[in-house]
Coordinates of C-alpha atoms and ligand atoms in Angstrom, one line a residue:
X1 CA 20.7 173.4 153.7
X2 CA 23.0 171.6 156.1
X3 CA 26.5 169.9 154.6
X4 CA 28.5 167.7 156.4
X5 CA 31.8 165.9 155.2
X6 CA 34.2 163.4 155.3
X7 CA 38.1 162.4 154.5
X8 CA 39.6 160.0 152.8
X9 CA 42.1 158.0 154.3
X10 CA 45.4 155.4 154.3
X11 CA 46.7 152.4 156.3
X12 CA 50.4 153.6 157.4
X13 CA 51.0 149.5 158.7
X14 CA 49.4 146.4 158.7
X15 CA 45.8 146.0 156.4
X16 CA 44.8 142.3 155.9
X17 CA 46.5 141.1 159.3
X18 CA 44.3 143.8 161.3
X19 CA 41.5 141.4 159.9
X20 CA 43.1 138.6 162.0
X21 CA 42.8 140.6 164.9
X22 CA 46.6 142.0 164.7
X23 CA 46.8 145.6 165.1
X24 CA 46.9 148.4 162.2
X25 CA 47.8 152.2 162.1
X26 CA 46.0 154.4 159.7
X27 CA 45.6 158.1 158.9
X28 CA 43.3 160.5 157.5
X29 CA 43.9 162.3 154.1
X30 CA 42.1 165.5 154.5
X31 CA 43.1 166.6 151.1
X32 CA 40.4 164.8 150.0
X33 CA 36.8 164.6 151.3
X34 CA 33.0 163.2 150.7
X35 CA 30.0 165.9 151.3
X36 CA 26.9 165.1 151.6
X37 CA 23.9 167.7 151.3
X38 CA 20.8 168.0 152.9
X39 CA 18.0 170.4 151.9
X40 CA 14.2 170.0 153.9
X41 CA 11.5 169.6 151.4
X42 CA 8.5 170.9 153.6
X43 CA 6.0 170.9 150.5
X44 CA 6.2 167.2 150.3
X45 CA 4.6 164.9 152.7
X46 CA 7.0 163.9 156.1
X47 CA 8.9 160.9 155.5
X48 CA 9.5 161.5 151.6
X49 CA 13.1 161.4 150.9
X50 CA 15.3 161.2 147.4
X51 CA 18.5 160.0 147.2
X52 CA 21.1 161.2 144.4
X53 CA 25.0 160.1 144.8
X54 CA 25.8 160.7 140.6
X55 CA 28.7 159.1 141.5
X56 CA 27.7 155.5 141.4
X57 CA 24.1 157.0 139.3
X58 CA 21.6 156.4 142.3
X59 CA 18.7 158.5 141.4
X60 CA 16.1 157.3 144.2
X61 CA 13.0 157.7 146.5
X62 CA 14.3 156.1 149.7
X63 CA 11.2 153.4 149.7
X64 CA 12.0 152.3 146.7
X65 CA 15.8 152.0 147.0
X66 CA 17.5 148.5 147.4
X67 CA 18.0 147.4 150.7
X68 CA 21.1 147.0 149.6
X69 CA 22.0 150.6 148.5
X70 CA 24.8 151.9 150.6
X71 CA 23.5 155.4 151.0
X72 CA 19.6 154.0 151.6
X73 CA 21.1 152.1 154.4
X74 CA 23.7 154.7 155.8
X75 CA 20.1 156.8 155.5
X76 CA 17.9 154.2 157.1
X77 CA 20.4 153.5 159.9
X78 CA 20.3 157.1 160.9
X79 CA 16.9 158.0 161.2
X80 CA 16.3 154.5 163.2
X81 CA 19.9 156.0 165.8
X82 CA 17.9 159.0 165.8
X83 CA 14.3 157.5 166.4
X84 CA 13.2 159.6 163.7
X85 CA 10.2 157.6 162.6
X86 CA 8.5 159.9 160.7
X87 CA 11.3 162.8 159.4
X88 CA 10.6 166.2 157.6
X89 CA 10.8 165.1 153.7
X90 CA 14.4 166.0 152.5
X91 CA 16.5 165.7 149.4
X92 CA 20.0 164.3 150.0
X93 CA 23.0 165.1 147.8
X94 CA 26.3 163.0 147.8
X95 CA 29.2 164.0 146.4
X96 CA 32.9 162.2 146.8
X97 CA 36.2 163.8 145.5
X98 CA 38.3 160.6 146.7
X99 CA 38.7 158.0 144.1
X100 CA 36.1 155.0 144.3
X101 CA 37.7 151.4 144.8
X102 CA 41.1 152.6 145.4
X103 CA 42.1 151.9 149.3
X104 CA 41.6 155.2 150.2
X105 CA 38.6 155.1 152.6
X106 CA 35.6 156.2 149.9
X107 CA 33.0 154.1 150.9
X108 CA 33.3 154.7 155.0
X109 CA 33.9 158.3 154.2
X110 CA 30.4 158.9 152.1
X111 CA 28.9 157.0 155.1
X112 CA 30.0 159.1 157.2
X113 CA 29.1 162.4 155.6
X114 CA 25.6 161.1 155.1
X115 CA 25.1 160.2 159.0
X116 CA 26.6 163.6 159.6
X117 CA 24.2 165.2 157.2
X118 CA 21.1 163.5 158.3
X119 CA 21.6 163.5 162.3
X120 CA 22.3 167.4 161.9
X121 CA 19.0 167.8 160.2
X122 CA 17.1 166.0 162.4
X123 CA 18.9 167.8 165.3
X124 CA 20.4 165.0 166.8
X125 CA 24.6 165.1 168.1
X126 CA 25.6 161.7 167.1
X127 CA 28.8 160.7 169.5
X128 CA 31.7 159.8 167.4
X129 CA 31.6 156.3 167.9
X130 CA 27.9 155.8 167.6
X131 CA 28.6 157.1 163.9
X132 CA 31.7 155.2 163.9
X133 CA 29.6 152.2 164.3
X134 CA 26.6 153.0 161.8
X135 CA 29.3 153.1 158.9
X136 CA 31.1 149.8 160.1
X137 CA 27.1 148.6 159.6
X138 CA 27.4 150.1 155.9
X139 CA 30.9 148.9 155.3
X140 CA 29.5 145.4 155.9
X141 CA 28.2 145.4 152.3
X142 CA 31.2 146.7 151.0
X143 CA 33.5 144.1 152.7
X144 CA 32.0 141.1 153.9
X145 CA 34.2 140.8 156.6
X146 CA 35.6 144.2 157.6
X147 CA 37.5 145.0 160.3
X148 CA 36.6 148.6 161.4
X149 CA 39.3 150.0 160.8
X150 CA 38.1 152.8 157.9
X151 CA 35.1 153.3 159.5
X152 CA 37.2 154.1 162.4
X153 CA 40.1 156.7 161.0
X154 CA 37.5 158.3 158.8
X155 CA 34.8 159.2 161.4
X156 CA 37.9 159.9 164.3
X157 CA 39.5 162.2 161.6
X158 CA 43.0 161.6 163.1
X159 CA 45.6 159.0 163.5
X160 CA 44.3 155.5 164.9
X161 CA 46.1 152.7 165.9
X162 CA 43.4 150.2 165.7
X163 CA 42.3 146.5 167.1
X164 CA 39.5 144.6 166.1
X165 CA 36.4 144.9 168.4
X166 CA 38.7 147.1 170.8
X167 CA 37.9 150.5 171.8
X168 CA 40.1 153.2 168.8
X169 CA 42.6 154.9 170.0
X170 CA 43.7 158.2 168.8
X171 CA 47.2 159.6 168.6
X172 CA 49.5 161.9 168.4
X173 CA 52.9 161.5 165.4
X174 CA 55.9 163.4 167.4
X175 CA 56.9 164.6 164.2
X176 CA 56.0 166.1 160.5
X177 CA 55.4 162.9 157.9
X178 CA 55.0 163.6 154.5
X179 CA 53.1 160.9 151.8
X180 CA 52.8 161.0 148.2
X181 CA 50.0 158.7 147.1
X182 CA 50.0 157.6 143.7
X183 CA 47.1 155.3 142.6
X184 CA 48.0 152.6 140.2
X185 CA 45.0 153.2 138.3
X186 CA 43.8 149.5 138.4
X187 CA 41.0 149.3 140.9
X188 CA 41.5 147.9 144.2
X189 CA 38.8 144.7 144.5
X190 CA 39.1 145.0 148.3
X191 CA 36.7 141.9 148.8
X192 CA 38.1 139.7 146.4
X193 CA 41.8 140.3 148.5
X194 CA 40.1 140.2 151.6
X195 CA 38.7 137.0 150.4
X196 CA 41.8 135.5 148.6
X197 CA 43.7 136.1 152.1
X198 CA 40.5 134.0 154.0
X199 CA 41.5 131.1 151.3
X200 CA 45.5 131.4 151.7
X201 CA 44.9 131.4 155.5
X202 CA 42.9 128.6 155.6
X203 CA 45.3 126.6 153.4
X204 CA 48.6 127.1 156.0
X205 CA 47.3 128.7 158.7
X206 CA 50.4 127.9 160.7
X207 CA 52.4 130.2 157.6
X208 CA 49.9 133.1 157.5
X209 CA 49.2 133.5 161.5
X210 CA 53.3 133.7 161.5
X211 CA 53.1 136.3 159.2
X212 CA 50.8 138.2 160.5
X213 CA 52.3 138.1 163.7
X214 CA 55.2 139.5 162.1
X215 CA 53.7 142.3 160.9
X216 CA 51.8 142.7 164.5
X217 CA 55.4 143.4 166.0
X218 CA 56.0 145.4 163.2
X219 CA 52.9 147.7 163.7
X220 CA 54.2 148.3 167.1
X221 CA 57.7 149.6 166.1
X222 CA 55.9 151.6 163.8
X223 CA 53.6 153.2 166.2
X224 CA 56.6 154.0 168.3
X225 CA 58.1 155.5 165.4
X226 CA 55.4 157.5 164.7
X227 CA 55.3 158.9 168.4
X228 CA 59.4 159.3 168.3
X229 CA 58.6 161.6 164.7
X230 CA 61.6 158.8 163.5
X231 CA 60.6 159.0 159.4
X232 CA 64.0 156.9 158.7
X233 CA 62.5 154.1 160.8
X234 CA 59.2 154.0 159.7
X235 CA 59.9 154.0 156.1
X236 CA 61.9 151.3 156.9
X237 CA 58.8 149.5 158.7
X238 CA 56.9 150.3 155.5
X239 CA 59.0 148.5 153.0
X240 CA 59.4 145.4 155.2
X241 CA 55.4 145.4 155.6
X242 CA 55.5 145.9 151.5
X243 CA 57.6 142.3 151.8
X244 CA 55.1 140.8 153.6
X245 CA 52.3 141.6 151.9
X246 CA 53.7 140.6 148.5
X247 CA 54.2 137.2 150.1
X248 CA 50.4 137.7 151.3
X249 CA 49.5 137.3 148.0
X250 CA 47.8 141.3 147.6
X251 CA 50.6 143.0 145.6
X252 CA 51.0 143.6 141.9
X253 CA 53.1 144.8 139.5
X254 CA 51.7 148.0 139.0
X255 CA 51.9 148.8 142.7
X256 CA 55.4 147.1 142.6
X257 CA 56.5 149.5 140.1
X258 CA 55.0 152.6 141.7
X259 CA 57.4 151.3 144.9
X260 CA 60.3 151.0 143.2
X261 CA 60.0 154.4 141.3
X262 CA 59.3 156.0 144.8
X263 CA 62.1 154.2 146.7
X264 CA 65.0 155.1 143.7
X265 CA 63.6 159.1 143.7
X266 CA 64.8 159.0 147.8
X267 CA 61.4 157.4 149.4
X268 CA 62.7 156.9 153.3
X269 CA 59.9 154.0 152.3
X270 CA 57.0 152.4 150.2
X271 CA 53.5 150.0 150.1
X272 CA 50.6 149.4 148.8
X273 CA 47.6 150.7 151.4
X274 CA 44.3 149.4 151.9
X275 CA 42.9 145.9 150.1
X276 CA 45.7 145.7 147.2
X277 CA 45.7 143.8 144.3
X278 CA 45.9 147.5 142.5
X279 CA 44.3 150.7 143.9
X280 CA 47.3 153.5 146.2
X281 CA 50.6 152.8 146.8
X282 CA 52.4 155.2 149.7
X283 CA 55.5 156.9 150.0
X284 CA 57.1 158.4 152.6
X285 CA 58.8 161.0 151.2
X286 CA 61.8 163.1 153.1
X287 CA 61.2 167.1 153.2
X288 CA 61.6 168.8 149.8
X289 CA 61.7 165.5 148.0
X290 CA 57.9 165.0 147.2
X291 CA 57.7 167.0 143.8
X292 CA 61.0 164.8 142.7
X293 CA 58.9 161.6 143.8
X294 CA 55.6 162.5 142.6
X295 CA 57.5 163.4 139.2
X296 CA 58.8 160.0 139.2
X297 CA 55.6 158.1 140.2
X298 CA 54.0 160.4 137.2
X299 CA 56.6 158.3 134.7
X300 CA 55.9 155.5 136.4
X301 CA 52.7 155.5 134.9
X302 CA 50.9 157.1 138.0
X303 CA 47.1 157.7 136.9
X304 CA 46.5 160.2 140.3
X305 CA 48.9 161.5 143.0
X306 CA 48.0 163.0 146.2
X307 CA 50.1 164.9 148.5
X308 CA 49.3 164.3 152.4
X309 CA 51.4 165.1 155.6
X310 CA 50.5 163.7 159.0
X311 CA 51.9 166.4 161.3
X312 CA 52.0 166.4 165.3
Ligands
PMV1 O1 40.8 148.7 150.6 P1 40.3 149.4 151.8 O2 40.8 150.8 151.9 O3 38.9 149.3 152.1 O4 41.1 148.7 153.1 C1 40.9 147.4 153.4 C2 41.8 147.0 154.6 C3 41.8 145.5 154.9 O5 42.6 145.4 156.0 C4 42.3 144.8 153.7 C5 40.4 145.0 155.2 C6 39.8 145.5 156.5 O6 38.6 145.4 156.6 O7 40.5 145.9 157.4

């Protein structure tokens, strides 16, 4: 049986304007993965594969499963980068402990367990950004319009600052960061945001291409922070990038509330992460504060919390 796996992950800076070409700084939250499982099936005939992800009840032969079907085509897409044309039979087992439609990286992270899975089985070594583009194939379905940027933490396993259609690159924090991520509880319709932002753009493009610029310059101080290990400065940098994606249009109240809580309990800073509109918010959370901030969050009405640290 071969396993591979994935992590979840969070945008530190600047979702929705990295779809606009800005750039964006996310990290991987390891204490959280997807697995998935492959075991060879030689008594069936070559090319006979089944699918099962409980998760989201798919229960399927491969030949039969929708076009659609993200694992089918994180499958499909694997065997065709690995020119297997006719493949051992297998079974393939998908499993996710990160929270489905929450900003947390779910979707690119099964993807990427799954390409693991299968190119291991069929013996094939996969460079990073050959998988890294398979899943930004997948994540097509999810998003309509995506910008990379999940696939991209989530396969890289480390902090990215990331550009649109520009090669990753991976770096190193300069000091220890510590997040408590509490998730609203209300799911996180990332293409109905990502949509509602094409629609606000298009109606004062002049107003949202400021903005995003804004938070472009702002992305940059926050890399730098990152590098300088300067938590003060980049919790600052969070809550200003909170502002501006309220004005966006992608906050809410719950997520609103979870900010407050966080910022009152001594949060250095707080935002939403990923799509919005509900699903995480983040706090950035000074040493030996997190248990008085998660407590907090909890009577904020928190429905999960998840401890992560990005360290050098
Ligand atoms: O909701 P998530 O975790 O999939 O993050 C979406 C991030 C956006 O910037 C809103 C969209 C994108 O494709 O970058």
């Amino acid at each position: 049986m071969i396993r591979a796996s994935a992590p979840g992950k969070i945008i530190l800076l600047g979702e929705h304007a990295v779809v606009y070409g800005r750039p964006a700084i996310a990290v991987p939250v390891h204490q959280v993965h997807a697995s998935a499982e492959v075991t060879a099936k030689p008594e069936r005939a070559a090319g006979e594969i089944y699918l099962e992800a409980p998760a989201t009840a798919t229960h399927v032969w491969l030949h039969q499963a929708d076009p659609e079907e993200p694992v089918a085509l994180a499958v499909r897409l694997t065997l065709e980068a690995c020119h297997a044309t006719d493949p051992p039979a297998f079974d393939l087992l998908v499993s996710s402990e990160i929270p489905m439609a929450a900003g947390l990286g779910s979707g690119a992270a099964v993807s990427v367990a799954v390409v693991r899975a299968v190119s291991q089985f069929l013996n094939v070594d996969l460079p990073l950004a050959e998988q890294s583009n398979l899943v930004y194939q997948v994540e097509k379905i999810h998003h309509g319009t995506p910008s990379g940027i999940d696939n991209t933490v989530v396969t890289y396993g480390s902090p990215v600052y990331f550009v649109r259609g520009r090669p990753p690159s991976t770096f190193h924090p300069g000091g220890r960061f510590r997040f408590v991520i509490g998730d609203t509880g209300r799911p996180s319709p990332t293409a109905e945001a990502v949509r509602q932002v094409r629609e606000s753009h298009a109606a004062d493009p002049a107003g949202f291409d400021a903005l995003f610029d804004e938070i472009s310059r702002l992305v940059e101080q926050g890399k730098a922070a990152l590098e300088a290990g300067d938590a003060p400065a980049l919790g600052h940098l969070m809550d200003r990038n909170q502002e501006q994606l309220a004005a966006i249009g992608v906050s809410c109240d719950e997520l609103e509330r979870l900010a407050q809580a966080a910022r009152a309990q001594g949060a250095l800073g707080a935002k939403l992460s990923g799509g919005g509109l509900g699903g995480n918010m983040i706090a950035l959370t000074p040493a030996g504060m997190t248990a008085r901030v998660s407590d907090a969050l909890e009577a904020a009405g928190a429905a999960r919390l998840i401890v992560t640290e990005v360290a050098p």
